[in-house]
Coordinates of C-alpha atoms in Angstrom, one line a residue:
X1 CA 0.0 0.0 0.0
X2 CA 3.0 2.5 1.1
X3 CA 5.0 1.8 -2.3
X4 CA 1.2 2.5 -3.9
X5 CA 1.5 5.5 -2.3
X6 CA 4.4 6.9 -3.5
X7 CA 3.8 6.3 -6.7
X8 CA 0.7 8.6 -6.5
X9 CA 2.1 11.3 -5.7
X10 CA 4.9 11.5 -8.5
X11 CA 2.8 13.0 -10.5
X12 CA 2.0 16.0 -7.7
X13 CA 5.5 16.4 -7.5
X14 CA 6.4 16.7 -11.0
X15 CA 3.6 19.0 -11.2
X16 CA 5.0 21.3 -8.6
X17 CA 8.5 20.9 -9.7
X18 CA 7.8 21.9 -13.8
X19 CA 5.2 24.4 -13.1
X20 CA 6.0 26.0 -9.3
X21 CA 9.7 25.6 -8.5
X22 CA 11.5 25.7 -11.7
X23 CA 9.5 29.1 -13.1
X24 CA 10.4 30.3 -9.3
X25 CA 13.7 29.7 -10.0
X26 CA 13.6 31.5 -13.2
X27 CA 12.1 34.3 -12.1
X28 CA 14.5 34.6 -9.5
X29 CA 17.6 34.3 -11.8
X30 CA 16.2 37.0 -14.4
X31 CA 15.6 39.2 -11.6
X32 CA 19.2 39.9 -11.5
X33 CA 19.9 40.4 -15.3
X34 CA 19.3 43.9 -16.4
X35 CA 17.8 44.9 -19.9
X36 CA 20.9 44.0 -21.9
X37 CA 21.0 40.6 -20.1
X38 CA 23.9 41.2 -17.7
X39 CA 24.1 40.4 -14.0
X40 CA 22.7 43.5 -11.9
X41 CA 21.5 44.8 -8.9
X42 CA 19.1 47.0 -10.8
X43 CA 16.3 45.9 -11.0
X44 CA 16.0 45.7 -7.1
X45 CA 17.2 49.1 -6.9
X46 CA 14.1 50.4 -9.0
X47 CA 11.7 48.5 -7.3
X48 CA 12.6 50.2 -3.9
X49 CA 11.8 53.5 -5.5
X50 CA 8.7 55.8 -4.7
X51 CA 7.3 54.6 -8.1
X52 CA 7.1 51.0 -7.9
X53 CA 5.9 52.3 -4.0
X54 CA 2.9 53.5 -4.9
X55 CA 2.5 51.1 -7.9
X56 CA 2.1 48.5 -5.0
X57 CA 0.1 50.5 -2.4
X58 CA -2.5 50.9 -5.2
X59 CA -3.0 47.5 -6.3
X60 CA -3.4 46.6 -2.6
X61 CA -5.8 49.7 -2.3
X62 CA -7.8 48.5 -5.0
X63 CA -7.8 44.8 -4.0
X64 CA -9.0 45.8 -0.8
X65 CA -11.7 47.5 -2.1
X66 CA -12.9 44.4 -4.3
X67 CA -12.9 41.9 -1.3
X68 CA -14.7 44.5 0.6
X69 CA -17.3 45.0 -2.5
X70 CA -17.8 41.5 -2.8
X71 CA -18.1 40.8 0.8
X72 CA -20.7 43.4 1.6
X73 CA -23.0 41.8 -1.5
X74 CA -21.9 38.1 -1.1
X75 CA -22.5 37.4 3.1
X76 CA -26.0 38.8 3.0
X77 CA -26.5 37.2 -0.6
X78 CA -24.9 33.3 1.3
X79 CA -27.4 33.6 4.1
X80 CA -30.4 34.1 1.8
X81 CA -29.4 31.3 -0.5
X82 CA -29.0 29.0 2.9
X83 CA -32.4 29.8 3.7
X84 CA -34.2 29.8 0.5
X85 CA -36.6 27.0 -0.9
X86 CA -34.8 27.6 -4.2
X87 CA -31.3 26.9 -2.5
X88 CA -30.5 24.7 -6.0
X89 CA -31.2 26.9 -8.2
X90 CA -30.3 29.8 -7.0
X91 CA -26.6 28.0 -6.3
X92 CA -26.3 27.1 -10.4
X93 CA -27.5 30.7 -11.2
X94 CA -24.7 31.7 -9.2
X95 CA -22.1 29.4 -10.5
X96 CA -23.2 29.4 -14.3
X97 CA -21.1 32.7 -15.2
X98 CA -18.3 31.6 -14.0
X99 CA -18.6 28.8 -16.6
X100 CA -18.5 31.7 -19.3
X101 CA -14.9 33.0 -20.7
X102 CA -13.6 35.6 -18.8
X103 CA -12.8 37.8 -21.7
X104 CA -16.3 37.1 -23.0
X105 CA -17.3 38.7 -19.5
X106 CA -15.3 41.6 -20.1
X107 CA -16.3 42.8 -23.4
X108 CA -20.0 42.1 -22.4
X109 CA -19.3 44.8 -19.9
X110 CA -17.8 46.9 -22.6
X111 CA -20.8 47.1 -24.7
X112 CA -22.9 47.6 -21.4
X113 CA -20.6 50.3 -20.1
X114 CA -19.1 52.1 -23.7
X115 CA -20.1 55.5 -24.5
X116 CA -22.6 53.9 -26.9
X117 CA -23.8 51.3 -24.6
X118 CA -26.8 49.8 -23.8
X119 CA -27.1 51.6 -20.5
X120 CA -26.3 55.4 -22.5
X121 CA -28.6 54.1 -25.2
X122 CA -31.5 53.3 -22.4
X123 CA -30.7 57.0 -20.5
X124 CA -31.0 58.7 -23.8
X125 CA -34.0 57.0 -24.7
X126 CA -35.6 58.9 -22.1
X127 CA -33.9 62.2 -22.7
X128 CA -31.6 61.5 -19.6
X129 CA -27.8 62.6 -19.4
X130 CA -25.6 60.1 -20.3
X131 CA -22.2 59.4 -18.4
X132 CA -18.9 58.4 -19.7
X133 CA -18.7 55.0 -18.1
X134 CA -16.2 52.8 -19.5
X135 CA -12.2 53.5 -18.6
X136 CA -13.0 54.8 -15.2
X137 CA -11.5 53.0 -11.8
X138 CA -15.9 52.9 -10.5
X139 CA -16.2 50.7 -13.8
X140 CA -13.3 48.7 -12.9
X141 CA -14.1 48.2 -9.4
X142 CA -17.7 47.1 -10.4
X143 CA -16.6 44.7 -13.1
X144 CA -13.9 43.3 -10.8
X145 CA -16.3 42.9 -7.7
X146 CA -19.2 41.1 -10.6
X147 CA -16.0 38.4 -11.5
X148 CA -15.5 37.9 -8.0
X149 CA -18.7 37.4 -6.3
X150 CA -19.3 33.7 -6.9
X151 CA -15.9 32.9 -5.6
X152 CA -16.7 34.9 -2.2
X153 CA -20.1 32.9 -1.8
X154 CA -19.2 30.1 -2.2
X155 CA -17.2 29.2 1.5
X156 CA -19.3 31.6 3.0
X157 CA -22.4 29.5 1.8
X158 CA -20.7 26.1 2.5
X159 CA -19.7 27.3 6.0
X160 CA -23.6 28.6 6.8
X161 CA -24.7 25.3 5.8
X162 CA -22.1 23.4 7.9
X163 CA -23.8 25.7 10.8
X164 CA -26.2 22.8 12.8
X165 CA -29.5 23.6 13.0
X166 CA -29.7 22.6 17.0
X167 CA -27.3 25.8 17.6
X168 CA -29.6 28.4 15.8
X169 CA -32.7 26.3 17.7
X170 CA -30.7 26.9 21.0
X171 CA -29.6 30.5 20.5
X172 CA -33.9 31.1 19.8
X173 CA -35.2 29.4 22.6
X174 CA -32.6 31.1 25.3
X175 CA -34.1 34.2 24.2
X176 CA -31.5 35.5 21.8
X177 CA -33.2 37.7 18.8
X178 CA -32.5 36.8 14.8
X179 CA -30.1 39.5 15.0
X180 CA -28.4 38.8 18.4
X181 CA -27.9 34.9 17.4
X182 CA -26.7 36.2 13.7
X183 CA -24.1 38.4 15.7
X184 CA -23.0 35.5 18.3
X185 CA -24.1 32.4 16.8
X186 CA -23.6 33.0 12.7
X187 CA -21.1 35.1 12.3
X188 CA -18.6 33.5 14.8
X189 CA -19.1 30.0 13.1
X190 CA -18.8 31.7 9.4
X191 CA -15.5 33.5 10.0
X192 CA -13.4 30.5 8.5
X193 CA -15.5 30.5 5.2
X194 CA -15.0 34.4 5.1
X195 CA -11.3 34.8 5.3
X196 CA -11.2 31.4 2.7
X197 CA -13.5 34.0 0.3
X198 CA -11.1 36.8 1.1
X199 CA -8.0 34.4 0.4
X200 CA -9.8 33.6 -3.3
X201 CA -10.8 37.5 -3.6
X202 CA -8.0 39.7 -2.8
X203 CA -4.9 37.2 -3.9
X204 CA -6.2 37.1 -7.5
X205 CA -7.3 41.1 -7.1
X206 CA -3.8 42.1 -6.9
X207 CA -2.5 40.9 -10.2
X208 CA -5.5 41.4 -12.2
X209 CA -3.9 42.8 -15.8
X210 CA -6.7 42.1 -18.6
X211 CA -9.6 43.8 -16.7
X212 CA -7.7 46.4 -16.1
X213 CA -6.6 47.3 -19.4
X214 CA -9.8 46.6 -21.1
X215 CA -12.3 48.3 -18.5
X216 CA -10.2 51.3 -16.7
X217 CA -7.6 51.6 -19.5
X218 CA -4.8 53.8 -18.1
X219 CA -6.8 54.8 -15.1
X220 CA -5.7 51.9 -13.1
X221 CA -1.9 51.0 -13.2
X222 CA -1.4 48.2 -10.7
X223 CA 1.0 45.0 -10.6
X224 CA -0.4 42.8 -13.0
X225 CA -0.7 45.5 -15.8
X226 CA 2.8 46.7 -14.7
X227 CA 3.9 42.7 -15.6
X228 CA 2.3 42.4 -18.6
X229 CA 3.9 45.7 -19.8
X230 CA 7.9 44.8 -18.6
X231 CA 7.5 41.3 -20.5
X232 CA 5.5 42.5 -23.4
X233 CA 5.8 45.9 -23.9
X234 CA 9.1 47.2 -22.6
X235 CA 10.4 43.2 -22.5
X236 CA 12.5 44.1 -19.8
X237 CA 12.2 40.8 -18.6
X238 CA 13.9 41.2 -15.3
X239 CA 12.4 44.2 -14.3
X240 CA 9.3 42.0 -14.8
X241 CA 10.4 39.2 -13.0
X242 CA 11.5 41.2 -10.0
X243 CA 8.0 42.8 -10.0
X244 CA 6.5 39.1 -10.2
X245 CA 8.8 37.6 -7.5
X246 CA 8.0 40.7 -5.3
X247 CA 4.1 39.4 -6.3
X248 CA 4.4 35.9 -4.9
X249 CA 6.2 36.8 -1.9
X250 CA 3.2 39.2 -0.7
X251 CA 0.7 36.8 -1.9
X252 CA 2.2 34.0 0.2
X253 CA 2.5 36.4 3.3
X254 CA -1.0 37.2 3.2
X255 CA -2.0 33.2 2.8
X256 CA -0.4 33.2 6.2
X257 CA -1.8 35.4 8.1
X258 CA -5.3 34.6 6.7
X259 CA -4.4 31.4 7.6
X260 CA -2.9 31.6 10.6
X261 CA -6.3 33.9 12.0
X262 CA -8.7 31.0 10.9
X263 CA -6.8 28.4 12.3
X264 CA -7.2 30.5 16.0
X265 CA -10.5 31.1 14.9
X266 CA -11.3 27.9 14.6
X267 CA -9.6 26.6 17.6

């Protein structure tokens, strides 16, 4: 059974080892080549400079400001869906656009949000002013939050339903209110499926590149538009892979302390 075993998990390792460690490894290695392919310090030396600062305190600004979009809509949206009749289907209508392309997702937007949109078209139908919609960081932050919603439900649905019913029964019949046992009871025994939500919301928030550029254009300039522009713009491919390394290294930091707070939570 143990030499079963070890067989499985070859091919988890040579999945890590191809696709996690060696580009790792890569990215570290061409973060210390300069344009011209030589060994340098300068690309760190850039990175600790005001612009590449601010570069970073954006995208975390704006990442922020996703999870806590999502979260405000998504928590009141799991608890009705855990209490609903229609739990099913309201579930798959949830989960079907995420089945759809994401650039499919975008471009919808575009033709909702455009100059020329459908909503423009509908305000000047009835002689309403219309507003310049597209390429601004409120139509980024909207289509952003839309993308992300079904992945902030999701563990704060599965972790209302994992709530047992004898709890809720308990908290009612010691004279607790809906909201007091929502405050004490719910919202206690939910915290684990929120920070997973915030894990799946703000990591992929930060480096977000085609959204940006097709919805906000050159309103929003944060990480993942300033990695797509060293590689395929610029192709300084060090700069880029200093920006990328400095990427996962925040991105694993906040996996730990999200993790670290659910696992006191939780004990």
């Amino acid at each position: 059974m143990r030499n079963i075993n070890k067989l499985l998990i070859i091919p988890y390792l040579l999945w890590m080892v191809i696709f996690i460690i060696i580009p790792v490894i890569l990215l570290v290695y061409f973060s210390f080549m300069d344009v011209h392919g030589h060994f340098s310090f300068t690309n760190y030396e850039q990175i600790f400079t005001m612009r590449y600062f601010k570069m970073f305190i954006d995208s975390i600004w704006y990442a922020i400001l996703i999870t806590l979009i999502t979260l405000v809509i998504s928590y009141p949206a799991a608890y009705f869906i855990t209490h609903s009749k229609y739990q099913n289907i309201l579930l798959m209508i949830m989960i079907i656009p995420t089945w759809i392309n994401l650039l499919l997702k975008t471009y919808a937007f575009i033709g909702l949000l455009s100059h020329d949109g459908i909503i423009n078209q509908t305000l000047h139908i009835f002689h309403l002013p219309v507003f310049n919609m597209l390429f601004t960081s409120g139509a980024f932050l909207l289509v952003a939050s839309y993308i992300y919603i079904p992945f902030m439900i999701l563990p704060i649905f599965n972790s209302m339903k994992a709530i047992p019913n004898h709890l809720l029964q308990a908290s009612s019949d010691l004279g607790a209110s809906p909201m007091t046992t929502f405050r004490k009871v719910i919202m206690p025994l939910t915290k684990e499926g929120v920070m997973t939500g915030i894990q799946v919301t703000f990591i992929p928030a930060l480096s977000l590149f085609m959204i940006t550029r097709l919805i906000a254009g050159n309103k929003v300039i944060n990480i993942g538009t300033s990695i797509e522009e060293q590689f395929l713009t610029i192709q300084n491919y060090g700069m880029g892979s200093t920006i990328a390394l400095f990427l996962i290294i925040f991105m694993a930091f906040i996996l730990i302390v999200t993790k670290s707070k659910s696992s006191n939570g939780k004990g």
